[in-house]
Amino acid sequence: MTAIPQGRTRRAALATATCALAVTGAMVLTGCSENPDAGTNGVGKLSADQIQAKTRAAAQTAPAVRLSGTVVTSGRTYTLDMQLKAEGGTGSVTSEGATFRLLRVGKQLYLKADADFWNHAGGSGGTAGKLDGKYVKVPQGDPAYKKFSGFTDKDLLLDGLLTLHGKLAADGHHDQSGTPTIRITGDSGSGGTLDVSLKGTPYPLRLERGGSAGTLRFSDWGKDFAVTDPAKSETVDYGRQLPTS
């Protein structure tokens, strides 16, 4: 048997220990270097004010969007499912148990509902029957036009919704339906919270309005859709003013 010199043994042991330490160190460094913003659009590295500015700019320049959820205004809760773009908008609105559809093509606004809706709105039985399931032209001077056209106006609606109130702050990384987001808050959440996409364009994805004024989700950014006037056979011109609700 050939003896192994002690010096060689010590050198081999030292080399083994050094390799083990290097591997362990690499593992530790790898774990410490995990960056939640790696592979993202980089918005998560910005200040809350910069994030809000970027997401508002992205929303304004997007050609189209779909929003769904609830909005509380003037003490009434509206449940919305709307598709919006510069040329108009279409979708459904539910309030106090009544559901109706809105369609805006340019400046022309149409409202479509069943007979129960029109009866509740103050129309007579015969009138309600004629309006049942029809697209009713809403005169621009009618109070209903101002009240409901805002739900179909992309720029107006988003400009009013995407403003958090109070001091802005970042509230960490989150996830919305598989998309990583950075969350910003106004006054620690009492002024609203907004989740902004960390993938691709920094679009807003989820909004909780301050004061329990509703929660909305945004999707289909940039996805086009058609807005065209309904057929004449499906349209009714009620007159100067619709029944008041």
PDB file of C-alpha atoms in Angstrom:
ATOM      1  CA  MET A   1       0.000   0.000   0.000  1.00  0.00           C
ATOM      2  CA  THR A   2       1.319   3.421  -0.981  1.00  0.00           C
ATOM      3  CA  ALA A   3       1.003   6.135   1.634  1.00  0.00           C
ATOM      4  CA  ILE A   4      -0.563   9.454   0.584  1.00  0.00           C
ATOM      5  CA  PRO A   5       1.442  12.415   1.792  1.00  0.00           C
ATOM      6  CA  GLN A   6      -0.335  14.451   4.441  1.00  0.00           C
ATOM      7  CA  GLY A   7       0.240  17.685   2.490  1.00  0.00           C
ATOM      8  CA  ARG A   8      -1.610  16.307  -0.507  1.00  0.00           C
ATOM      9  CA  THR A   9      -4.489  15.148   1.718  1.00  0.00           C
ATOM     10  CA  ARG A  10      -4.821  18.558   3.291  1.00  0.00           C
ATOM     11  CA  ARG A  11      -4.757  20.246  -0.141  1.00  0.00           C
ATOM     12  CA  ALA A  12      -7.470  17.924  -1.446  1.00  0.00           C
ATOM     13  CA  ALA A  13      -9.647  18.529   1.610  1.00  0.00           C
ATOM     14  CA  LEU A  14      -9.160  22.255   1.258  1.00  0.00           C
ATOM     15  CA  ALA A  15     -10.109  22.151  -2.399  1.00  0.00           C
ATOM     16  CA  THR A  16     -13.246  20.145  -1.606  1.00  0.00           C
ATOM     17  CA  ALA A  17     -14.240  22.583   1.134  1.00  0.00           C
ATOM     18  CA  THR A  18     -13.596  25.536  -1.172  1.00  0.00           C
ATOM     19  CA  CYS A  19     -15.796  24.044  -3.891  1.00  0.00           C
ATOM     20  CA  ALA A  20     -18.580  23.336  -1.418  1.00  0.00           C
ATOM     21  CA  LEU A  21     -18.360  26.874  -0.093  1.00  0.00           C
ATOM     22  CA  ALA A  22     -18.444  28.261  -3.629  1.00  0.00           C
ATOM     23  CA  VAL A  23     -21.540  26.212  -4.487  1.00  0.00           C
ATOM     24  CA  THR A  24     -23.247  27.243  -1.262  1.00  0.00           C
ATOM     25  CA  GLY A  25     -22.323  30.854  -1.854  1.00  0.00           C
ATOM     26  CA  ALA A  26     -23.672  30.721  -5.399  1.00  0.00           C
ATOM     27  CA  MET A  27     -26.929  29.309  -4.103  1.00  0.00           C
ATOM     28  CA  VAL A  28     -27.184  32.033  -1.483  1.00  0.00           C
ATOM     29  CA  LEU A  29     -26.372  34.735  -4.006  1.00  0.00           C
ATOM     30  CA  THR A  30     -28.903  33.316  -6.446  1.00  0.00           C
ATOM     31  CA  GLY A  31     -31.591  33.312  -3.776  1.00  0.00           C
ATOM     32  CA  CYS A  32     -30.769  36.865  -2.715  1.00  0.00           C
ATOM     33  CA  SER A  33     -30.664  38.143  -6.280  1.00  0.00           C
ATOM     34  CA  GLU A  34     -34.272  37.150  -7.136  1.00  0.00           C
ATOM     35  CA  ASN A  35     -35.739  40.375  -8.480  1.00  0.00           C
ATOM     36  CA  PRO A  36     -39.528  40.743  -8.749  1.00  0.00           C
ATOM     37  CA  ASP A  37     -38.996  43.276 -11.535  1.00  0.00           C
ATOM     38  CA  ALA A  38     -36.787  40.972 -13.617  1.00  0.00           C
ATOM     39  CA  GLY A  39     -38.377  40.377 -17.011  1.00  0.00           C
ATOM     40  CA  THR A  40     -41.046  43.043 -16.438  1.00  0.00           C
ATOM     41  CA  ASN A  41     -41.666  46.413 -18.075  1.00  0.00           C
ATOM     42  CA  GLY A  42     -39.731  48.068 -15.236  1.00  0.00           C
ATOM     43  CA  VAL A  43     -42.624  50.143 -13.942  1.00  0.00           C
ATOM     44  CA  GLY A  44     -42.292  48.514 -10.524  1.00  0.00           C
ATOM     45  CA  LYS A  45     -39.016  50.369  -9.982  1.00  0.00           C
ATOM     46  CA  LEU A  46     -40.674  53.777 -10.330  1.00  0.00           C
ATOM     47  CA  SER A  47     -42.241  55.977  -7.682  1.00  0.00           C
ATOM     48  CA  ALA A  48     -45.996  55.760  -7.098  1.00  0.00           C
ATOM     49  CA  ASP A  49     -46.542  59.156  -8.763  1.00  0.00           C
ATOM     50  CA  GLN A  50     -44.570  58.052 -11.822  1.00  0.00           C
ATOM     51  CA  ILE A  51     -46.500  54.770 -12.004  1.00  0.00           C
ATOM     52  CA  GLN A  52     -49.831  56.600 -11.909  1.00  0.00           C
ATOM     53  CA  ALA A  53     -48.680  59.004 -14.623  1.00  0.00           C
ATOM     54  CA  LYS A  54     -47.527  56.154 -16.867  1.00  0.00           C
ATOM     55  CA  THR A  55     -50.661  54.040 -16.448  1.00  0.00           C
ATOM     56  CA  ARG A  56     -52.943  57.027 -17.101  1.00  0.00           C
ATOM     57  CA  ALA A  57     -50.980  57.841 -20.260  1.00  0.00           C
ATOM     58  CA  ALA A  58     -51.200  54.206 -21.387  1.00  0.00           C
ATOM     59  CA  ALA A  59     -54.952  54.144 -20.808  1.00  0.00           C
ATOM     60  CA  GLN A  60     -55.513  57.386 -22.685  1.00  0.00           C
ATOM     61  CA  THR A  61     -53.581  56.270 -25.759  1.00  0.00           C
ATOM     62  CA  ALA A  62     -55.098  52.769 -25.901  1.00  0.00           C
ATOM     63  CA  PRO A  63     -57.613  52.539 -28.771  1.00  0.00           C
ATOM     64  CA  ALA A  64     -60.089  50.412 -26.791  1.00  0.00           C
ATOM     65  CA  VAL A  65     -60.778  48.794 -23.422  1.00  0.00           C
ATOM     66  CA  ARG A  66     -63.335  46.684 -21.611  1.00  0.00           C
ATOM     67  CA  LEU A  67     -64.256  47.495 -18.031  1.00  0.00           C
ATOM     68  CA  SER A  68     -66.495  45.561 -15.676  1.00  0.00           C
ATOM     69  CA  GLY A  69     -67.487  45.911 -12.065  1.00  0.00           C
ATOM     70  CA  THR A  70     -69.294  48.392  -9.885  1.00  0.00           C
ATOM     71  CA  VAL A  71     -69.380  52.167  -9.631  1.00  0.00           C
ATOM     72  CA  VAL A  72     -71.134  53.983  -6.795  1.00  0.00           C
ATOM     73  CA  THR A  73     -72.190  57.520  -7.624  1.00  0.00           C
ATOM     74  CA  SER A  74     -74.791  59.821  -6.080  1.00  0.00           C
ATOM     75  CA  GLY A  75     -75.709  57.071  -3.640  1.00  0.00           C
ATOM     76  CA  ARG A  76     -76.605  54.583  -6.374  1.00  0.00           C
ATOM     77  CA  THR A  77     -74.616  51.477  -7.360  1.00  0.00           C
ATOM     78  CA  TYR A  78     -74.194  50.696 -11.052  1.00  0.00           C
ATOM     79  CA  THR A  79     -72.845  47.360 -12.273  1.00  0.00           C
ATOM     80  CA  LEU A  80     -71.094  47.872 -15.591  1.00  0.00           C
ATOM     81  CA  ASP A  81     -69.827  45.664 -18.381  1.00  0.00           C
ATOM     82  CA  MET A  82     -68.757  48.094 -21.091  1.00  0.00           C
ATOM     83  CA  GLN A  83     -66.539  48.123 -24.168  1.00  0.00           C
ATOM     84  CA  LEU A  84     -65.217  51.583 -24.945  1.00  0.00           C
ATOM     85  CA  LYS A  85     -63.302  53.380 -27.681  1.00  0.00           C
ATOM     86  CA  ALA A  86     -63.117  56.878 -29.120  1.00  0.00           C
ATOM     87  CA  GLU A  87     -65.917  56.299 -31.645  1.00  0.00           C
ATOM     88  CA  GLY A  88     -68.402  55.050 -29.065  1.00  0.00           C
ATOM     89  CA  GLY A  89     -69.195  52.308 -26.606  1.00  0.00           C
ATOM     90  CA  THR A  90     -71.537  49.427 -25.916  1.00  0.00           C
ATOM     91  CA  GLY A  91     -72.459  47.221 -22.996  1.00  0.00           C
ATOM     92  CA  SER A  92     -74.823  46.624 -20.118  1.00  0.00           C
ATOM     93  CA  VAL A  93     -75.666  48.565 -16.970  1.00  0.00           C
ATOM     94  CA  THR A  94     -77.557  47.245 -13.952  1.00  0.00           C
ATOM     95  CA  SER A  95     -78.925  49.413 -11.175  1.00  0.00           C
ATOM     96  CA  GLU A  96     -81.482  48.664  -8.463  1.00  0.00           C
ATOM     97  CA  GLY A  97     -82.352  45.351 -10.095  1.00  0.00           C
ATOM     98  CA  ALA A  98     -82.974  46.821 -13.544  1.00  0.00           C
ATOM     99  CA  THR A  99     -80.653  46.023 -16.457  1.00  0.00           C
ATOM    100  CA  PHE A 100     -80.418  47.954 -19.702  1.00  0.00           C
ATOM    101  CA  ARG A 101     -78.006  48.190 -22.595  1.00  0.00           C
ATOM    102  CA  LEU A 102     -76.271  51.297 -23.825  1.00  0.00           C
ATOM    103  CA  LEU A 103     -74.926  51.898 -27.316  1.00  0.00           C
ATOM    104  CA  ARG A 104     -73.262  55.118 -28.413  1.00  0.00           C
ATOM    105  CA  VAL A 105     -72.240  55.668 -32.018  1.00  0.00           C
ATOM    106  CA  GLY A 106     -70.536  59.030 -32.341  1.00  0.00           C
ATOM    107  CA  LYS A 107     -72.844  61.433 -30.519  1.00  0.00           C
ATOM    108  CA  GLN A 108     -75.977  59.287 -30.885  1.00  0.00           C
ATOM    109  CA  LEU A 109     -76.876  57.392 -27.719  1.00  0.00           C
ATOM    110  CA  TYR A 110     -79.286  54.446 -27.664  1.00  0.00           C
ATOM    111  CA  LEU A 111     -80.834  52.742 -24.649  1.00  0.00           C
ATOM    112  CA  LYS A 112     -82.312  49.250 -24.886  1.00  0.00           C
ATOM    113  CA  ALA A 113     -84.421  47.668 -22.131  1.00  0.00           C
ATOM    114  CA  ASP A 114     -87.454  45.497 -21.510  1.00  0.00           C
ATOM    115  CA  ALA A 115     -91.016  46.604 -20.741  1.00  0.00           C
ATOM    116  CA  ASP A 116     -90.528  46.292 -16.979  1.00  0.00           C
ATOM    117  CA  PHE A 117     -87.725  48.835 -17.147  1.00  0.00           C
ATOM    118  CA  TRP A 118     -89.859  51.330 -19.034  1.00  0.00           C
ATOM    119  CA  ASN A 119     -92.824  50.779 -16.710  1.00  0.00           C
ATOM    120  CA  HIS A 120     -90.541  51.474 -13.760  1.00  0.00           C
ATOM    121  CA  ALA A 121     -89.209  54.544 -15.548  1.00  0.00           C
ATOM    122  CA  GLY A 122     -92.692  56.013 -15.736  1.00  0.00           C
ATOM    123  CA  GLY A 123     -93.888  54.982 -19.159  1.00  0.00           C
ATOM    124  CA  SER A 124     -97.469  53.816 -19.665  1.00  0.00           C
ATOM    125  CA  GLY A 125     -98.240  50.169 -20.317  1.00  0.00           C
ATOM    126  CA  GLY A 126     -98.787  50.736 -24.034  1.00  0.00           C
ATOM    127  CA  THR A 127     -95.660  52.809 -24.409  1.00  0.00           C
ATOM    128  CA  ALA A 128     -93.575  50.329 -22.444  1.00  0.00           C
ATOM    129  CA  GLY A 129     -94.742  47.563 -24.765  1.00  0.00           C
ATOM    130  CA  LYS A 130     -93.633  49.513 -27.822  1.00  0.00           C
ATOM    131  CA  LEU A 131     -90.228  50.189 -26.317  1.00  0.00           C
ATOM    132  CA  ASP A 132     -89.674  46.616 -25.098  1.00  0.00           C
ATOM    133  CA  GLY A 133     -86.447  45.256 -26.578  1.00  0.00           C
ATOM    134  CA  LYS A 134     -85.962  48.249 -28.877  1.00  0.00           C
ATOM    135  CA  TYR A 135     -83.045  50.642 -29.155  1.00  0.00           C
ATOM    136  CA  VAL A 136     -84.497  53.946 -28.029  1.00  0.00           C
ATOM    137  CA  LYS A 137     -82.790  57.105 -29.284  1.00  0.00           C
ATOM    138  CA  VAL A 138     -81.889  59.323 -26.349  1.00  0.00           C
ATOM    139  CA  PRO A 139     -82.219  63.030 -27.225  1.00  0.00           C
ATOM    140  CA  GLN A 140     -79.049  64.961 -26.428  1.00  0.00           C
ATOM    141  CA  GLY A 141     -81.056  67.486 -24.419  1.00  0.00           C
ATOM    142  CA  ASP A 142     -82.606  64.764 -22.254  1.00  0.00           C
ATOM    143  CA  PRO A 143     -81.290  64.390 -18.668  1.00  0.00           C
ATOM    144  CA  ALA A 144     -80.765  60.677 -19.373  1.00  0.00           C
ATOM    145  CA  TYR A 145     -78.263  61.557 -22.106  1.00  0.00           C
ATOM    146  CA  LYS A 146     -75.933  63.354 -19.731  1.00  0.00           C
ATOM    147  CA  LYS A 147     -76.457  60.727 -17.056  1.00  0.00           C
ATOM    148  CA  PHE A 148     -75.728  57.652 -19.179  1.00  0.00           C
ATOM    149  CA  SER A 149     -73.510  58.846 -22.032  1.00  0.00           C
ATOM    150  CA  GLY A 150     -70.623  59.111 -19.556  1.00  0.00           C
ATOM    151  CA  PHE A 151     -70.705  55.326 -19.182  1.00  0.00           C
ATOM    152  CA  THR A 152     -69.897  55.064 -22.913  1.00  0.00           C
ATOM    153  CA  ASP A 153     -67.203  57.763 -23.077  1.00  0.00           C
ATOM    154  CA  LYS A 154     -63.772  56.139 -22.749  1.00  0.00           C
ATOM    155  CA  ASP A 155     -61.696  59.253 -22.080  1.00  0.00           C
ATOM    156  CA  LEU A 156     -64.194  60.863 -19.745  1.00  0.00           C
ATOM    157  CA  LEU A 157     -64.799  57.696 -17.760  1.00  0.00           C
ATOM    158  CA  LEU A 158     -61.161  56.666 -17.392  1.00  0.00           C
ATOM    159  CA  ASP A 159     -60.041  60.183 -16.557  1.00  0.00           C
ATOM    160  CA  GLY A 160     -62.477  60.252 -13.667  1.00  0.00           C
ATOM    161  CA  LEU A 161     -61.789  56.720 -12.462  1.00  0.00           C
ATOM    162  CA  LEU A 162     -58.004  56.428 -12.675  1.00  0.00           C
ATOM    163  CA  THR A 163     -57.250  59.121 -10.107  1.00  0.00           C
ATOM    164  CA  LEU A 164     -56.236  57.992  -6.646  1.00  0.00           C
ATOM    165  CA  HIS A 165     -56.780  60.530  -3.890  1.00  0.00           C
ATOM    166  CA  GLY A 166     -54.334  61.575  -1.196  1.00  0.00           C
ATOM    167  CA  LYS A 167     -50.673  60.709  -0.836  1.00  0.00           C
ATOM    168  CA  LEU A 168     -49.577  58.022  -3.287  1.00  0.00           C
ATOM    169  CA  ALA A 169     -47.440  55.060  -2.269  1.00  0.00           C
ATOM    170  CA  ALA A 170     -46.376  51.722  -3.750  1.00  0.00           C
ATOM    171  CA  ASP A 171     -47.893  48.668  -2.072  1.00  0.00           C
ATOM    172  CA  GLY A 172     -45.778  45.828  -3.396  1.00  0.00           C
ATOM    173  CA  HIS A 173     -46.063  43.272  -6.162  1.00  0.00           C
ATOM    174  CA  HIS A 174     -49.325  41.399  -6.738  1.00  0.00           C
ATOM    175  CA  ASP A 175     -51.048  39.247  -9.352  1.00  0.00           C
ATOM    176  CA  GLN A 176     -54.211  39.742 -11.372  1.00  0.00           C
ATOM    177  CA  SER A 177     -55.442  36.644 -13.200  1.00  0.00           C
ATOM    178  CA  GLY A 178     -51.886  35.471 -13.816  1.00  0.00           C
ATOM    179  CA  THR A 179     -50.452  38.861 -14.741  1.00  0.00           C
ATOM    180  CA  PRO A 180     -47.904  40.323 -12.311  1.00  0.00           C
ATOM    181  CA  THR A 181     -48.784  43.819 -11.130  1.00  0.00           C
ATOM    182  CA  ILE A 182     -47.448  46.640  -9.027  1.00  0.00           C
ATOM    183  CA  ARG A 183     -50.050  48.143  -6.688  1.00  0.00           C
ATOM    184  CA  ILE A 184     -50.248  51.797  -5.793  1.00  0.00           C
ATOM    185  CA  THR A 185     -52.499  53.319  -3.140  1.00  0.00           C
ATOM    186  CA  GLY A 186     -53.848  56.704  -2.183  1.00  0.00           C
ATOM    187  CA  ASP A 187     -53.694  57.532   1.533  1.00  0.00           C
ATOM    188  CA  SER A 188     -52.823  53.920   2.454  1.00  0.00           C
ATOM    189  CA  GLY A 189     -55.843  52.639   0.519  1.00  0.00           C
ATOM    190  CA  SER A 190     -58.555  54.982   1.776  1.00  0.00           C
ATOM    191  CA  GLY A 191     -58.047  57.034  -1.390  1.00  0.00           C
ATOM    192  CA  GLY A 192     -58.215  53.946  -3.611  1.00  0.00           C
ATOM    193  CA  THR A 193     -55.879  51.226  -4.883  1.00  0.00           C
ATOM    194  CA  LEU A 194     -54.782  50.499  -8.434  1.00  0.00           C
ATOM    195  CA  ASP A 195     -53.025  47.422  -9.845  1.00  0.00           C
ATOM    196  CA  VAL A 196     -50.835  48.174 -12.863  1.00  0.00           C
ATOM    197  CA  SER A 197     -49.558  45.511 -15.269  1.00  0.00           C
ATOM    198  CA  LEU A 198     -45.863  44.674 -15.112  1.00  0.00           C
ATOM    199  CA  LYS A 199     -46.074  42.882 -18.469  1.00  0.00           C
ATOM    200  CA  GLY A 200     -45.978  44.811 -21.715  1.00  0.00           C
ATOM    201  CA  THR A 201     -47.718  48.181 -21.629  1.00  0.00           C
ATOM    202  CA  PRO A 202     -48.407  49.341 -18.044  1.00  0.00           C
ATOM    203  CA  TYR A 203     -52.179  49.266 -18.337  1.00  0.00           C
ATOM    204  CA  PRO A 204     -54.363  49.486 -15.221  1.00  0.00           C
ATOM    205  CA  LEU A 205     -55.931  46.087 -14.481  1.00  0.00           C
ATOM    206  CA  ARG A 206     -57.884  46.508 -11.255  1.00  0.00           C
ATOM    207  CA  LEU A 207     -59.181  49.530  -9.379  1.00  0.00           C
ATOM    208  CA  GLU A 208     -60.708  49.790  -5.943  1.00  0.00           C
ATOM    209  CA  ARG A 209     -62.170  53.256  -5.596  1.00  0.00           C
ATOM    210  CA  GLY A 210     -61.769  55.147  -2.364  1.00  0.00           C
ATOM    211  CA  GLY A 211     -64.682  55.441   0.020  1.00  0.00           C
ATOM    212  CA  SER A 212     -66.113  52.056  -1.012  1.00  0.00           C
ATOM    213  CA  ALA A 213     -67.184  53.639  -4.303  1.00  0.00           C
ATOM    214  CA  GLY A 214     -66.818  50.455  -6.339  1.00  0.00           C
ATOM    215  CA  THR A 215     -64.338  47.995  -7.832  1.00  0.00           C
ATOM    216  CA  LEU A 216     -63.519  47.709 -11.531  1.00  0.00           C
ATOM    217  CA  ARG A 217     -61.441  45.381 -13.698  1.00  0.00           C
ATOM    218  CA  PHE A 218     -59.930  46.464 -17.011  1.00  0.00           C
ATOM    219  CA  SER A 219     -59.214  44.051 -19.868  1.00  0.00           C
ATOM    220  CA  ASP A 220     -59.046  43.729 -23.663  1.00  0.00           C
ATOM    221  CA  TRP A 221     -56.794  46.779 -23.913  1.00  0.00           C
ATOM    222  CA  GLY A 222     -56.420  47.697 -27.573  1.00  0.00           C
ATOM    223  CA  LYS A 223     -58.890  45.027 -28.745  1.00  0.00           C
ATOM    224  CA  ASP A 224     -61.164  46.604 -31.336  1.00  0.00           C
ATOM    225  CA  PHE A 225     -64.916  46.043 -31.584  1.00  0.00           C
ATOM    226  CA  ALA A 226     -67.720  47.336 -33.787  1.00  0.00           C
ATOM    227  CA  VAL A 227     -70.103  50.164 -32.912  1.00  0.00           C
ATOM    228  CA  THR A 228     -72.776  50.636 -35.557  1.00  0.00           C
ATOM    229  CA  ASP A 229     -76.239  52.120 -35.544  1.00  0.00           C
ATOM    230  CA  PRO A 230     -78.915  49.452 -35.022  1.00  0.00           C
ATOM    231  CA  ALA A 231     -81.301  48.635 -37.839  1.00  0.00           C
ATOM    232  CA  LYS A 232     -84.300  50.951 -38.230  1.00  0.00           C
ATOM    233  CA  SER A 233     -86.605  48.051 -37.440  1.00  0.00           C
ATOM    234  CA  GLU A 234     -84.917  47.776 -34.031  1.00  0.00           C
ATOM    235  CA  THR A 235     -84.971  51.504 -33.285  1.00  0.00           C
ATOM    236  CA  VAL A 236     -87.602  53.769 -31.731  1.00  0.00           C
ATOM    237  CA  ASP A 237     -87.444  57.551 -31.593  1.00  0.00           C
ATOM    238  CA  TYR A 238     -89.296  58.269 -28.356  1.00  0.00           C
ATOM    239  CA  GLY A 239     -89.447  62.018 -28.815  1.00  0.00           C
ATOM    240  CA  ARG A 240     -88.108  65.031 -26.990  1.00  0.00           C
ATOM    241  CA  GLN A 241     -87.725  63.492 -23.548  1.00  0.00           C
ATOM    242  CA  LEU A 242     -87.688  59.988 -22.110  1.00  0.00           C
ATOM    243  CA  PRO A 243     -89.692  59.010 -19.034  1.00  0.00           C
ATOM    244  CA  THR A 244     -87.862  60.019 -15.859  1.00  0.00           C
ATOM    245  CA  SER A 245     -86.696  57.371 -13.410  1.00  0.00           C
TER     246      SER A 245
END
